[in-house]
Amino acid sequence: GCCRLCHIAVGSPGRLCGLITSGALLVGTVKSVVLDEADQLLSEGFYADTAWLLQQLPKRKQVLALSATYTPELLADLEPLMRRPQKV
């Protein structure tokens, strides 16, 4: 059989969660994840899927959270989802 590797997966949290759950997206070797528009991804409508998605990825991953607005609430929501977060 042929082994197909996925180098980049892009999608909404719900879609990516579905792909992981179905076994269509294997995440055991993920090294980095980018949360673009992190303020939206951690809003009430997406938070549960985003948190579940991050928990499925390897513990030693780099998480980049990008947002035009970093409120104190957003930073408080991000911190438990990251390992030794740095603000740039």
Coordinates of C-alpha atoms in Angstrom, one line a residue:
G1 CA 0.0 0.0 0.0
C2 CA 0.9 3.6 -0.4
C3 CA 1.4 5.9 2.5
R4 CA 0.2 9.5 1.9
L5 CA 1.5 12.1 4.2
C6 CA -0.3 15.4 5.0
H7 CA 2.1 18.2 5.4
I8 CA -0.4 21.0 6.0
A9 CA -4.1 20.7 7.1
V10 CA -6.2 23.9 7.0
G11 CA -9.8 24.0 8.2
S12 CA -12.3 25.1 10.8
P13 CA -12.0 23.5 14.2
G14 CA -15.1 21.4 13.6
R15 CA -14.0 20.1 10.3
L16 CA -10.5 19.2 11.6
C17 CA -12.1 17.5 14.6
G18 CA -14.3 15.4 12.3
L19 CA -11.3 14.4 10.2
I20 CA -9.4 13.3 13.3
T21 CA -12.3 11.5 14.8
S22 CA -12.9 9.6 11.5
G23 CA -9.2 8.6 11.3
A24 CA -8.8 10.5 8.0
L25 CA -6.3 12.9 9.6
L26 CA -3.5 11.4 11.7
V27 CA -2.0 14.0 14.0
G28 CA 0.6 12.0 16.0
T29 CA 3.6 13.8 14.4
V30 CA 2.2 17.4 14.2
K31 CA 4.9 19.8 15.2
S32 CA 3.1 23.2 14.8
V33 CA -0.4 24.6 14.8
V34 CA -1.5 28.1 13.8
L35 CA -4.6 29.6 15.3
D36 CA -5.4 32.4 12.9
E37 CA -8.0 34.8 14.2
A38 CA -7.5 33.3 17.7
D39 CA -10.0 35.6 19.2
Q40 CA -12.7 34.0 17.0
L41 CA -11.4 30.4 17.5
L42 CA -11.6 30.9 21.3
S43 CA -15.1 32.5 21.2
E44 CA -18.1 30.6 22.6
G45 CA -19.0 29.0 19.3
F46 CA -15.5 27.5 18.6
Y47 CA -13.8 27.1 22.0
A48 CA -14.8 23.5 22.7
D49 CA -13.7 22.2 19.3
T50 CA -10.5 24.3 19.4
A51 CA -9.6 23.0 22.8
W52 CA -10.4 19.4 21.9
L53 CA -8.4 19.7 18.7
L54 CA -5.3 21.0 20.6
Q55 CA -5.6 18.2 23.1
Q56 CA -5.5 15.6 20.3
L57 CA -2.1 16.9 19.1
P58 CA 1.2 15.9 20.5
K59 CA 2.1 17.6 23.8
R60 CA 5.4 19.0 22.4
K61 CA 3.9 21.1 19.6
Q62 CA 4.4 24.8 18.8
V63 CA 1.2 26.8 19.0
L64 CA 1.0 30.2 17.2
A65 CA -2.0 32.2 18.1
L66 CA -2.6 35.2 15.8
S67 CA -5.1 37.9 16.4
A68 CA -5.5 41.6 15.7
T69 CA -6.9 42.1 19.2
Y70 CA -5.4 40.5 22.3
T71 CA -7.7 41.2 25.2
P72 CA -6.9 40.1 28.7
E73 CA -9.6 37.5 28.4
L74 CA -8.2 36.1 25.2
L75 CA -4.7 35.8 26.8
A76 CA -6.3 34.1 29.8
D77 CA -8.1 31.6 27.5
L78 CA -4.9 30.9 25.4
E79 CA -2.5 30.3 28.3
P80 CA -3.8 26.9 29.4
L81 CA -3.8 25.7 25.8
M82 CA -0.1 26.5 25.3
R83 CA 3.2 25.4 26.8
R84 CA 5.5 28.2 28.1
P85 CA 3.7 30.9 26.0
Q86 CA 5.7 33.9 24.7
K87 CA 4.1 37.2 23.7
V88 CA 5.6 38.9 20.6

